[in-house]
Amino acid sequence: MKEITSSEFESEVLAGGKVVLDFYSTECPPCEAVAPKFEGLAKLYGNDIKFVKMFRQQNKPLAEQLGVKSSPTLLFFDNGVQVGNSLSGGIKRSDIIHQLDAMLPAERVKEINSQIKSSVSEFDVLILGAGPGGLTAGLYLCQSKINTVLIDIALPGGHISTTHEISNYPGFIDPQPGYMLSHNMSEQTKLCGTVYKVAVDVTKIDLENKEVVIDEFETIKAKKIIIATGTSPNLMGIPGEREMKGKGISYCATCDAKYYGDKEVVVIGGGNSAVEEADFISKFASKITVVHQFDAFTANKQAQEKLFANPKINTLFQHEPRSFSRQGDKLVTEVESLKTKEITKLVSDGVFIFIGMKPNIEMFRDKLTLDNWGYIKTDEDMRTNIPGIYAVGDVISKKYRQITTAVADGTIAAIAIAKEMD
Ligand SMILES: Cc1cc2nc3c(=O)[nH]c(=O)nc-3n(C[C@H](O)[C@H](O)[C@H](O)COP(=O)(O)OP(=O)(O)OC[C@H]3O[C@@H](n4cnc5c(N)ncnc54)[C@H](O)[C@@H]3O)c2cc1C
């Protein structure tokens, strides 16, 4: 693989042939996550496609000219013309392969696939999920000199990386941007020496044999596994939601509120997330209608007071959404009054849904003892019913799901494991 500068762009990229160009930066965790994938694929596809990289900070004008706004960004060229989609952020190996394969004849893709060699590595502890719970367990294990690998389907950080502000994590006088807190947690664990495999496809999880396969070819074995996979937002499950998810319907204010400057938005839900995020969205949107099924919010009093004092926010209690549909570039939310059964159409530019979370246990739900809501049952040392398998953080059965409780669970599991392995 070759490192190039803007002056070589013409001759190395545009002159002809098939090329993939990686704009990277230093001090960029997503760039570090993509680098080994890029190098591995360069060996596999290198005879057919040229792999080059360019330091974005030193080649800014060209990056801007090519529409590159963040690092890493991968661009694909065929005979001097940009092809496919650019990739950025937490780039998965499978995303890159998808683009590379599209540049080659099917027969050649088959030949290349036949050259993929599976690999096996072994660790003392494998942690599934790099949110606050998994990162803390990784830190404590690493400091106990236990050989640990952290695997995540996304970049490290979990929910806090997309929470706009955290004001209740001890040790900080001022509220912290969520991405900063998660970055610091992640760097602390990584610097200690924990191995990271992030933005990967988790292909198979075998809890009994303590094996996890990632990206279809890499088997990772461990003596113990900690499940720290957290939760995902609940869907409403009503007509139109699936079709408009990501196209007007969002579950993350930090990610999407910025797109609603001076626009009208509907927020669905009445707990802490809905009430706090509605207030955050009001920094951008001109009008927000919060729809809640009960006659009062369940969010904490302080958050409620802030919301009621916000002139941009209206509330619609005792109403439930029944469907979403498009009307030109507007989104129509049909809501039903639970008192009168009357249907009202709310026309807005976007909808944010915050109606609770569900545990991320799809790949191993059959093997574990769960509570009535599908959360993993553990003992006080975070052990599950399967020997050598622990679970921590939001994914376990417990009363309060917060960063502090997730990091506490991670601490307990790591200390218990360290004692057992001593
Ligand atoms: C909008 C919002 C605002 C919040 N605000 C606050 C707040 O202000 N203060 C506070 O204390 N708490 C807050 N919370 C709660 C807090 O974020 C969680 O309690 C905490 O993040 C839980 O940490 P965790 O490590 O258990 O899980 P998560 O943070 O959910 O991390 C789980 C990780 O596992 C990964 N994963 C999922 N499935 C797999 C798989 N199959 N294989 C590998 N990896 C997988 C995910 O990609 C993720 O990175 C908020 C939550 C939300 C949603």
Short mmCIF file of C-alpha atoms and ligand atoms in Angstrom, two decimals:
data_model
loop_
_atom_site.label_atom_id
_atom_site.label_comp_id
_atom_site.label_asym_id
_atom_site.label_seq_id
_atom_site.Cartn_x
_atom_site.Cartn_y
_atom_site.Cartn_z
CA MET A 1 0.00 0.00 0.00
CA LYS A 2 1.30 3.42 -0.92
CA GLU A 3 1.09 6.74 0.94
CA ILE A 4 0.52 9.60 -1.51
CA THR A 5 0.08 13.39 -1.42
CA SER A 6 -2.23 15.68 -3.41
CA SER A 7 0.50 16.27 -5.99
CA GLU A 8 0.44 12.55 -6.83
CA PHE A 9 -3.36 12.31 -6.95
CA GLU A 10 -3.45 12.81 -10.71
CA SER A 11 -0.83 10.14 -11.51
CA GLU A 12 -1.69 7.58 -8.80
CA VAL A 13 -5.48 7.82 -8.71
CA LEU A 14 -6.89 9.51 -11.80
CA ALA A 15 -4.48 8.13 -14.40
CA GLY A 16 -6.44 4.89 -14.77
CA GLY A 17 -7.13 1.50 -13.22
CA LYS A 18 -9.06 0.69 -10.09
CA VAL A 19 -8.06 2.57 -6.94
CA VAL A 20 -9.28 2.87 -3.37
CA LEU A 21 -8.09 5.95 -1.47
CA ASP A 22 -8.16 6.26 2.32
CA PHE A 23 -8.15 9.80 3.74
CA TYR A 24 -6.91 9.31 7.32
CA SER A 25 -5.91 11.52 10.23
CA THR A 26 -3.77 11.09 13.32
CA GLU A 27 -5.36 10.86 16.77
CA CYS A 28 -8.42 9.38 15.09
CA PRO A 29 -9.78 6.17 16.70
CA PRO A 30 -12.06 5.31 13.72
CA CYS A 31 -8.96 5.60 11.47
CA GLU A 32 -7.08 3.20 13.74
CA ALA A 33 -10.05 0.83 13.58
CA VAL A 34 -10.13 0.81 9.77
CA ALA A 35 -6.35 0.64 9.19
CA PRO A 36 -5.88 -3.14 9.79
CA LYS A 37 -8.97 -3.91 7.68
CA PHE A 38 -7.62 -1.74 4.84
CA GLU A 39 -4.19 -3.37 5.04
CA GLY A 40 -5.66 -6.90 5.11
CA LEU A 41 -7.85 -6.17 2.10
CA ALA A 42 -4.92 -4.58 0.24
CA LYS A 43 -3.15 -7.96 0.43
CA LEU A 44 -6.25 -9.78 -0.78
CA TYR A 45 -7.35 -7.42 -3.58
CA GLY A 46 -3.97 -5.80 -4.29
CA ASN A 47 -3.45 -7.48 -7.69
CA ASP A 48 -6.68 -6.00 -9.03
CA ILE A 49 -7.19 -2.77 -7.11
CA LYS A 50 -4.56 -0.24 -6.03
CA PHE A 51 -4.76 0.72 -2.32
CA VAL A 52 -3.44 4.20 -1.46
CA LYS A 53 -3.77 6.43 1.57
CA MET A 54 -3.47 10.17 2.09
CA PHE A 55 -2.96 12.19 5.29
CA ARG A 56 -6.07 14.39 5.33
CA GLN A 57 -4.72 17.25 7.48
CA GLN A 58 -1.78 17.83 5.09
CA ASN A 59 -3.90 17.54 1.95
CA LYS A 60 -6.92 19.56 3.04
CA PRO A 61 -7.73 21.42 -0.20
CA LEU A 62 -7.93 18.17 -2.19
CA ALA A 63 -9.96 16.47 0.56
CA GLU A 64 -12.42 19.37 0.55
CA GLN A 65 -12.58 19.37 -3.24
CA LEU A 66 -13.50 15.66 -3.11
CA GLY A 67 -16.19 16.29 -0.46
CA VAL A 68 -14.28 14.55 2.32
CA LYS A 69 -15.56 15.97 5.62
CA SER A 70 -14.34 13.44 8.18
CA SER A 71 -11.63 10.86 8.77
CA PRO A 72 -11.43 8.15 7.78
CA THR A 73 -13.13 8.44 4.41
CA LEU A 74 -12.62 5.84 1.69
CA LEU A 75 -13.17 6.82 -1.95
CA PHE A 76 -13.30 4.37 -4.86
CA PHE A 77 -12.14 5.20 -8.42
CA ASP A 78 -12.39 3.29 -11.69
CA ASN A 79 -10.50 4.69 -14.68
CA GLY A 80 -10.25 8.12 -13.13
CA VAL A 81 -13.93 8.33 -12.20
CA GLN A 82 -15.23 8.10 -8.65
CA VAL A 83 -17.55 5.08 -8.29
CA GLY A 84 -19.81 3.60 -5.58
CA ASN A 85 -20.39 5.33 -2.26
CA SER A 86 -17.76 6.94 -0.10
CA LEU A 87 -17.40 5.27 3.31
CA SER A 88 -16.68 7.09 6.55
CA GLY A 89 -16.96 6.72 10.34
CA GLY A 90 -17.06 3.23 11.82
CA ILE A 91 -16.30 1.42 8.56
CA LYS A 92 -16.85 -2.34 8.58
CA ARG A 93 -14.71 -4.77 6.59
CA SER A 94 -17.87 -6.03 4.89
CA ASP A 95 -18.73 -2.47 3.74
CA ILE A 96 -15.34 -2.15 2.00
CA ILE A 97 -15.58 -5.64 0.49
CA HIS A 98 -19.04 -4.80 -0.88
CA GLN A 99 -17.60 -1.81 -2.76
CA LEU A 100 -14.46 -3.62 -3.95
CA ASP A 101 -16.47 -6.58 -5.24
CA ALA A 102 -18.73 -4.23 -7.19
CA MET A 103 -15.62 -3.04 -9.11
CA LEU A 104 -14.60 -6.54 -10.25
CA PRO A 105 -16.10 -9.29 -12.44
CA ALA A 106 -18.04 -11.94 -10.46
CA GLU A 107 -15.58 -14.70 -11.44
CA ARG A 108 -12.62 -12.76 -10.07
CA VAL A 109 -14.53 -12.01 -6.85
CA LYS A 110 -15.07 -15.75 -6.43
CA GLU A 111 -11.34 -16.43 -6.85
CA ILE A 112 -10.44 -13.75 -4.33
CA ASN A 113 -12.99 -15.08 -1.81
CA SER A 114 -11.45 -18.54 -2.12
CA GLN A 115 -8.13 -17.07 -0.94
CA ILE A 116 -9.55 -15.80 2.36
CA LYS A 117 -7.83 -17.71 5.13
CA SER A 118 -9.63 -18.19 8.42
CA SER A 119 -7.69 -17.33 11.55
CA VAL A 120 -7.94 -18.29 15.21
CA SER A 121 -6.69 -16.27 18.18
CA GLU A 122 -6.93 -16.89 21.91
CA PHE A 123 -7.45 -14.52 24.82
CA ASP A 124 -8.11 -14.92 28.54
CA VAL A 125 -11.24 -12.75 28.40
CA LEU A 126 -13.43 -11.64 25.52
CA ILE A 127 -15.76 -8.69 26.10
CA LEU A 128 -18.71 -8.28 23.75
CA GLY A 129 -19.69 -4.61 23.65
CA ALA A 130 -17.51 -1.53 24.20
CA GLY A 131 -19.95 0.77 26.00
CA PRO A 132 -19.18 2.05 29.52
CA GLY A 133 -19.75 -1.43 31.04
CA GLY A 134 -17.45 -3.27 28.62
CA LEU A 135 -14.80 -0.53 28.59
CA THR A 136 -14.59 -0.48 32.38
CA ALA A 137 -14.30 -4.28 32.56
CA GLY A 138 -11.57 -4.04 29.89
CA LEU A 139 -9.67 -1.45 31.93
CA TYR A 140 -9.75 -3.42 35.18
CA LEU A 141 -8.81 -6.69 33.43
CA CYS A 142 -5.97 -5.06 31.58
CA GLN A 143 -4.65 -3.51 34.78
CA SER A 144 -4.73 -7.03 36.30
CA LYS A 145 -2.50 -8.17 33.38
CA ILE A 146 -5.26 -10.33 31.93
CA ASN A 147 -5.09 -10.71 28.16
CA THR A 148 -8.37 -9.17 27.01
CA VAL A 149 -10.08 -8.43 23.69
CA LEU A 150 -12.99 -6.01 23.27
CA ILE A 151 -15.33 -6.65 20.35
CA ASP A 152 -17.99 -4.21 19.16
CA ILE A 153 -20.20 -4.07 16.09
CA ALA A 154 -19.79 -0.27 16.18
CA LEU A 155 -17.07 2.11 17.35
CA PRO A 156 -16.37 2.12 21.11
CA GLY A 157 -18.51 4.23 23.43
CA GLY A 158 -21.99 2.72 23.40
CA HIS A 159 -24.94 5.00 24.06
CA ILE A 160 -22.92 7.78 25.63
CA SER A 161 -21.12 8.52 22.38
CA THR A 162 -24.46 9.73 20.96
CA THR A 163 -25.77 11.46 24.10
CA HIS A 164 -25.31 15.21 23.76
CA GLU A 165 -24.49 16.02 27.37
CA ILE A 166 -23.77 14.00 30.51
CA SER A 167 -24.15 15.95 33.73
CA ASN A 168 -24.32 13.13 36.27
CA TYR A 169 -21.08 11.21 35.76
CA PRO A 170 -18.99 11.94 38.87
CA GLY A 171 -15.64 13.68 38.56
CA PHE A 172 -16.62 16.47 36.18
CA ILE A 173 -17.79 19.86 37.44
CA ASP A 174 -19.38 20.88 34.14
CA PRO A 175 -21.61 18.70 31.95
CA GLN A 176 -19.51 16.68 29.49
CA PRO A 177 -20.31 16.09 25.81
CA GLY A 178 -21.17 12.38 25.59
CA TYR A 179 -18.70 11.75 22.75
CA MET A 180 -15.86 13.20 24.86
CA LEU A 181 -16.62 11.07 27.90
CA SER A 182 -16.83 7.92 25.77
CA HIS A 183 -13.62 8.88 23.92
CA ASN A 184 -11.75 9.32 27.20
CA MET A 185 -13.05 6.01 28.59
CA SER A 186 -12.12 4.21 25.40
CA GLU A 187 -8.61 5.71 25.15
CA GLN A 188 -7.88 4.89 28.81
CA THR A 189 -8.75 1.22 28.25
CA LYS A 190 -6.93 1.04 24.91
CA LEU A 191 -3.76 2.70 26.24
CA CYS A 192 -3.64 0.11 28.99
CA GLY A 193 -3.26 -2.57 26.30
CA THR A 194 -6.68 -4.12 25.77
CA VAL A 195 -6.98 -5.36 22.17
CA TYR A 196 -9.79 -3.71 20.19
CA LYS A 197 -11.76 -5.31 17.36
CA VAL A 198 -14.37 -2.68 16.61
CA ALA A 199 -16.78 -1.90 13.77
CA VAL A 200 -16.82 -5.61 12.95
CA ASP A 201 -19.59 -7.99 11.92
CA VAL A 202 -20.17 -10.47 14.72
CA THR A 203 -20.97 -13.57 12.69
CA LYS A 204 -21.34 -16.24 15.39
CA ILE A 205 -21.37 -16.38 19.18
CA ASP A 206 -20.93 -19.77 20.89
CA LEU A 207 -21.17 -19.09 24.61
CA GLU A 208 -20.77 -22.71 25.72
CA ASN A 209 -17.50 -23.18 23.81
CA LYS A 210 -16.51 -19.54 24.38
CA GLU A 211 -15.89 -18.73 20.76
CA VAL A 212 -16.88 -15.69 18.73
CA VAL A 213 -16.46 -15.40 14.96
CA ILE A 214 -16.05 -11.91 13.49
CA ASP A 215 -16.14 -10.81 9.86
CA GLU A 216 -16.85 -14.45 8.93
CA PHE A 217 -13.22 -15.56 9.00
CA GLU A 218 -11.70 -14.63 12.36
CA THR A 219 -12.40 -16.94 15.31
CA ILE A 220 -11.62 -15.59 18.76
CA LYS A 221 -11.51 -18.02 21.66
CA ALA A 222 -11.45 -17.07 25.34
CA LYS A 223 -11.51 -18.64 28.77
CA LYS A 224 -14.26 -16.27 29.84
CA ILE A 225 -16.72 -13.97 28.11
CA ILE A 226 -18.34 -10.80 29.42
CA ILE A 227 -21.55 -9.78 27.65
CA ALA A 228 -21.86 -5.97 27.67
CA THR A 229 -24.05 -5.48 24.61
CA GLY A 230 -26.40 -2.91 26.16
CA THR A 231 -29.78 -2.05 24.71
CA SER A 232 -31.34 -0.72 21.49
CA PRO A 233 -34.32 1.61 21.13
CA ASN A 234 -37.77 0.04 20.98
CA LEU A 235 -39.66 0.52 17.74
CA MET A 236 -43.33 1.58 17.72
CA GLY A 237 -44.20 -1.23 15.30
CA ILE A 238 -46.86 0.79 13.48
CA PRO A 239 -47.39 1.31 9.73
CA GLY A 240 -44.84 3.56 8.04
CA GLU A 241 -42.18 3.36 10.77
CA ARG A 242 -39.91 0.82 9.08
CA GLU A 243 -40.15 2.58 5.71
CA MET A 244 -39.30 6.01 7.14
CA LYS A 245 -36.64 4.92 9.68
CA GLY A 246 -33.62 7.09 8.87
CA LYS A 247 -35.72 9.02 6.33
CA GLY A 248 -37.53 11.36 8.72
CA ILE A 249 -37.92 9.02 11.69
CA SER A 250 -35.00 9.00 14.13
CA TYR A 251 -34.14 7.40 17.48
CA CYS A 252 -31.10 9.62 18.23
CA ALA A 253 -31.35 13.37 18.84
CA THR A 254 -27.59 13.91 19.02
CA CYS A 255 -27.20 12.27 15.64
CA ASP A 256 -30.09 13.96 13.81
CA ALA A 257 -31.47 17.05 15.62
CA LYS A 258 -29.03 19.29 13.72
CA TYR A 259 -30.91 18.54 10.49
CA TYR A 260 -34.08 20.20 11.84
CA GLY A 261 -32.97 23.84 12.08
CA ASP A 262 -36.14 26.00 12.08
CA LYS A 263 -38.27 22.95 11.33
CA GLU A 264 -41.20 21.30 13.11
CA VAL A 265 -40.69 18.04 14.90
CA VAL A 266 -42.80 15.46 16.75
CA VAL A 267 -41.26 13.66 19.74
CA ILE A 268 -42.88 10.45 20.98
CA GLY A 269 -42.40 9.30 24.58
CA GLY A 270 -42.55 10.64 28.13
CA GLY A 271 -39.59 9.23 30.06
CA ASN A 272 -36.23 10.86 30.75
CA SER A 273 -34.88 10.29 27.23
CA ALA A 274 -37.95 11.81 25.51
CA VAL A 275 -38.17 14.84 27.80
CA GLU A 276 -34.42 15.60 27.87
CA GLU A 277 -33.95 15.01 24.16
CA ALA A 278 -37.01 17.18 23.28
CA ASP A 279 -35.31 20.02 25.13
CA PHE A 280 -32.07 19.37 23.19
CA ILE A 281 -33.93 19.25 19.83
CA SER A 282 -35.42 22.67 20.65
CA LYS A 283 -31.93 24.17 20.17
CA PHE A 284 -32.50 23.52 16.46
CA ALA A 285 -36.21 23.03 15.70
CA SER A 286 -38.72 25.87 15.78
CA LYS A 287 -41.63 23.84 17.16
CA ILE A 288 -41.81 20.50 18.95
CA THR A 289 -44.90 18.49 19.88
CA VAL A 290 -44.29 15.81 22.49
CA VAL A 291 -46.85 12.99 22.27
CA HIS A 292 -47.24 10.81 25.37
CA GLN A 293 -49.72 8.03 26.15
CA PHE A 294 -50.23 8.89 29.83
CA ASP A 295 -51.57 12.08 31.42
CA ALA A 296 -48.16 13.00 32.89
CA PHE A 297 -44.50 12.46 32.05
CA THR A 298 -42.49 9.83 33.93
CA ALA A 299 -39.21 11.79 33.50
CA ASN A 300 -37.50 13.34 36.52
CA LYS A 301 -39.01 16.57 37.84
CA GLN A 302 -36.06 18.79 36.90
CA ALA A 303 -36.21 17.70 33.24
CA GLN A 304 -40.00 18.18 33.20
CA GLU A 305 -39.77 21.72 34.60
CA LYS A 306 -37.24 22.61 31.88
CA LEU A 307 -39.51 21.21 29.19
CA PHE A 308 -42.66 22.99 30.44
CA ALA A 309 -40.75 26.29 30.56
CA ASN A 310 -39.61 25.89 26.95
CA PRO A 311 -41.82 28.05 24.67
CA LYS A 312 -40.99 25.94 21.59
CA ILE A 313 -42.44 22.74 23.10
CA ASN A 314 -46.13 21.70 23.18
CA THR A 315 -47.44 18.54 24.79
CA LEU A 316 -50.16 16.13 23.70
CA PHE A 317 -50.96 13.78 26.59
CA GLN A 318 -53.10 10.63 26.42
CA HIS A 319 -52.48 10.19 22.71
CA GLU A 320 -50.86 7.28 20.89
CA PRO A 321 -49.37 7.27 17.38
CA ARG A 322 -51.15 4.93 14.97
CA SER A 323 -49.28 5.43 11.68
CA PHE A 324 -46.68 7.47 9.79
CA SER A 325 -47.01 8.54 6.17
CA ARG A 326 -45.49 11.00 3.70
CA GLN A 327 -47.19 14.09 2.32
CA GLY A 328 -44.73 15.70 -0.09
CA ASP A 329 -41.65 16.46 1.97
CA LYS A 330 -43.66 16.43 5.22
CA LEU A 331 -44.22 13.52 7.57
CA VAL A 332 -47.75 12.87 8.87
CA THR A 333 -48.16 11.21 12.26
CA GLU A 334 -51.70 10.01 12.94
CA VAL A 335 -52.35 10.04 16.68
CA GLU A 336 -55.39 8.68 18.49
CA SER A 337 -56.81 10.25 21.63
CA LEU A 338 -57.04 7.51 24.28
CA LYS A 339 -59.98 9.38 25.83
CA THR A 340 -62.15 10.21 22.78
CA LYS A 341 -60.70 7.81 20.16
CA GLU A 342 -60.50 10.82 17.84
CA ILE A 343 -57.68 10.71 15.25
CA THR A 344 -55.55 13.83 14.71
CA LYS A 345 -52.93 14.30 11.96
CA LEU A 346 -49.69 15.94 13.08
CA VAL A 347 -47.77 17.31 10.09
CA SER A 348 -44.06 17.81 10.76
CA ASP A 349 -40.61 17.67 9.15
CA GLY A 350 -39.41 14.81 11.32
CA VAL A 351 -40.25 12.44 14.17
CA PHE A 352 -38.06 11.34 17.08
CA ILE A 353 -39.09 8.18 18.95
CA PHE A 354 -37.97 7.57 22.56
CA ILE A 355 -40.17 4.80 23.96
CA GLY A 356 -37.72 2.73 25.92
CA MET A 357 -35.11 0.16 25.10
CA LYS A 358 -34.72 -3.60 24.59
CA PRO A 359 -31.70 -5.75 25.51
CA ASN A 360 -29.28 -6.73 22.71
CA ILE A 361 -29.34 -10.50 23.17
CA GLU A 362 -30.61 -11.76 19.79
CA MET A 363 -27.51 -13.87 19.05
CA PHE A 364 -27.55 -15.80 22.34
CA ARG A 365 -31.01 -15.43 23.90
CA ASP A 366 -31.73 -19.23 23.99
CA LYS A 367 -28.79 -20.12 26.20
CA LEU A 368 -29.14 -17.64 29.05
CA THR A 369 -31.55 -17.30 31.93
CA LEU A 370 -33.52 -14.08 31.35
CA ASP A 371 -36.04 -12.08 33.36
CA ASN A 372 -39.61 -11.48 32.13
CA TRP A 373 -38.45 -8.49 30.07
CA GLY A 374 -35.63 -10.37 28.33
CA TYR A 375 -32.73 -8.96 30.39
CA ILE A 376 -29.94 -11.35 31.48
CA LYS A 377 -30.09 -12.59 35.07
CA THR A 378 -26.77 -12.50 36.95
CA ASP A 379 -25.57 -13.11 40.48
CA GLU A 380 -23.88 -10.38 42.49
CA ASP A 381 -20.53 -11.07 40.78
CA MET A 382 -22.22 -10.66 37.35
CA ARG A 383 -22.09 -14.40 36.59
CA THR A 384 -24.81 -15.75 34.30
CA ASN A 385 -26.21 -19.29 34.37
CA ILE A 386 -23.47 -20.46 31.94
CA PRO A 387 -20.11 -21.15 33.65
CA GLY A 388 -17.47 -18.59 32.62
CA ILE A 389 -20.02 -16.23 31.05
CA TYR A 390 -20.60 -12.88 32.78
CA ALA A 391 -22.93 -10.01 31.85
CA VAL A 392 -22.73 -6.32 32.79
CA GLY A 393 -24.42 -2.98 32.16
CA ASP A 394 -27.80 -2.23 30.64
CA VAL A 395 -28.21 -5.74 29.21
CA ILE A 396 -28.65 -7.31 32.68
CA SER A 397 -31.74 -7.55 34.84
CA LYS A 398 -31.61 -4.62 37.27
CA LYS A 399 -33.58 -1.60 38.43
CA TYR A 400 -31.48 1.36 37.27
CA ARG A 401 -29.65 1.70 33.97
CA GLN A 402 -27.10 4.49 34.07
CA ILE A 403 -23.45 5.00 33.16
CA THR A 404 -22.47 4.75 36.81
CA THR A 405 -24.29 1.43 37.25
CA ALA A 406 -22.80 0.03 34.01
CA VAL A 407 -19.25 0.94 35.04
CA ALA A 408 -19.92 -0.54 38.49
CA ASP A 409 -21.04 -3.84 36.92
CA GLY A 410 -17.97 -3.87 34.67
CA THR A 411 -15.74 -3.32 37.69
CA ILE A 412 -17.35 -6.15 39.66
CA ALA A 413 -17.16 -8.68 36.80
CA ALA A 414 -13.50 -7.84 36.11
CA ILE A 415 -12.46 -8.12 39.75
CA ALA A 416 -14.36 -11.41 40.13
CA ILE A 417 -12.69 -12.79 36.99
CA ALA A 418 -9.24 -11.59 38.06
CA LYS A 419 -9.68 -13.33 41.42
CA GLU A 420 -10.80 -16.57 39.70
CA MET A 421 -7.88 -16.51 37.27
CA ASP A 422 -5.30 -15.67 39.90
C1 LIG B 1 -30.54 9.05 24.86
C2 LIG B 1 -29.89 8.52 26.11
C3 LIG B 1 -29.40 9.41 27.05
C4 LIG B 1 -28.79 8.92 28.22
N1 LIG B 1 -28.33 9.82 29.15
C5 LIG B 1 -27.69 9.36 30.25
C6 LIG B 1 -27.14 10.27 31.21
O1 LIG B 1 -27.24 11.50 31.04
N2 LIG B 1 -26.52 9.76 32.30
C7 LIG B 1 -26.40 8.39 32.53
O2 LIG B 1 -25.80 7.98 33.51
N3 LIG B 1 -26.90 7.52 31.62
C8 LIG B 1 -27.55 7.96 30.51
N4 LIG B 1 -28.07 7.07 29.61
C9 LIG B 1 -27.93 5.62 29.90
C10 LIG B 1 -26.51 5.13 29.59
O3 LIG B 1 -26.15 5.57 28.29
C11 LIG B 1 -26.43 3.63 29.68
O4 LIG B 1 -26.87 3.21 30.96
C12 LIG B 1 -25.02 3.11 29.43
O5 LIG B 1 -24.53 3.54 28.20
C13 LIG B 1 -25.00 1.59 29.49
O6 LIG B 1 -23.74 1.15 29.15
P1 LIG B 1 -23.51 -0.33 28.56
O7 LIG B 1 -22.05 -0.50 28.40
O8 LIG B 1 -24.23 -1.33 29.38
O9 LIG B 1 -24.26 -0.37 27.16
P2 LIG B 1 -24.21 0.56 25.87
O10 LIG B 1 -23.80 1.92 26.18
O11 LIG B 1 -25.55 0.35 25.23
O12 LIG B 1 -23.09 -0.13 24.95
C14 LIG B 1 -23.30 -1.40 24.40
C15 LIG B 1 -22.28 -1.64 23.29
O13 LIG B 1 -22.45 -2.98 22.80
C16 LIG B 1 -22.36 -3.00 21.39
N5 LIG B 1 -23.07 -4.19 20.87
C17 LIG B 1 -24.40 -4.40 20.73
N6 LIG B 1 -24.63 -5.64 20.25
C18 LIG B 1 -23.41 -6.23 20.08
C19 LIG B 1 -22.98 -7.52 19.62
N7 LIG B 1 -23.84 -8.46 19.23
N8 LIG B 1 -21.66 -7.77 19.58
C20 LIG B 1 -20.75 -6.83 19.96
N9 LIG B 1 -21.10 -5.59 20.41
C21 LIG B 1 -22.41 -5.31 20.47
C22 LIG B 1 -22.99 -1.67 20.96
O14 LIG B 1 -22.55 -1.28 19.67
C23 LIG B 1 -22.50 -0.73 22.07
O15 LIG B 1 -21.29 -0.09 21.73
C24 LIG B 1 -28.67 7.52 28.44
C25 LIG B 1 -29.14 6.63 27.48
C26 LIG B 1 -29.76 7.12 26.32
C27 LIG B 1 -30.26 6.14 25.28
#
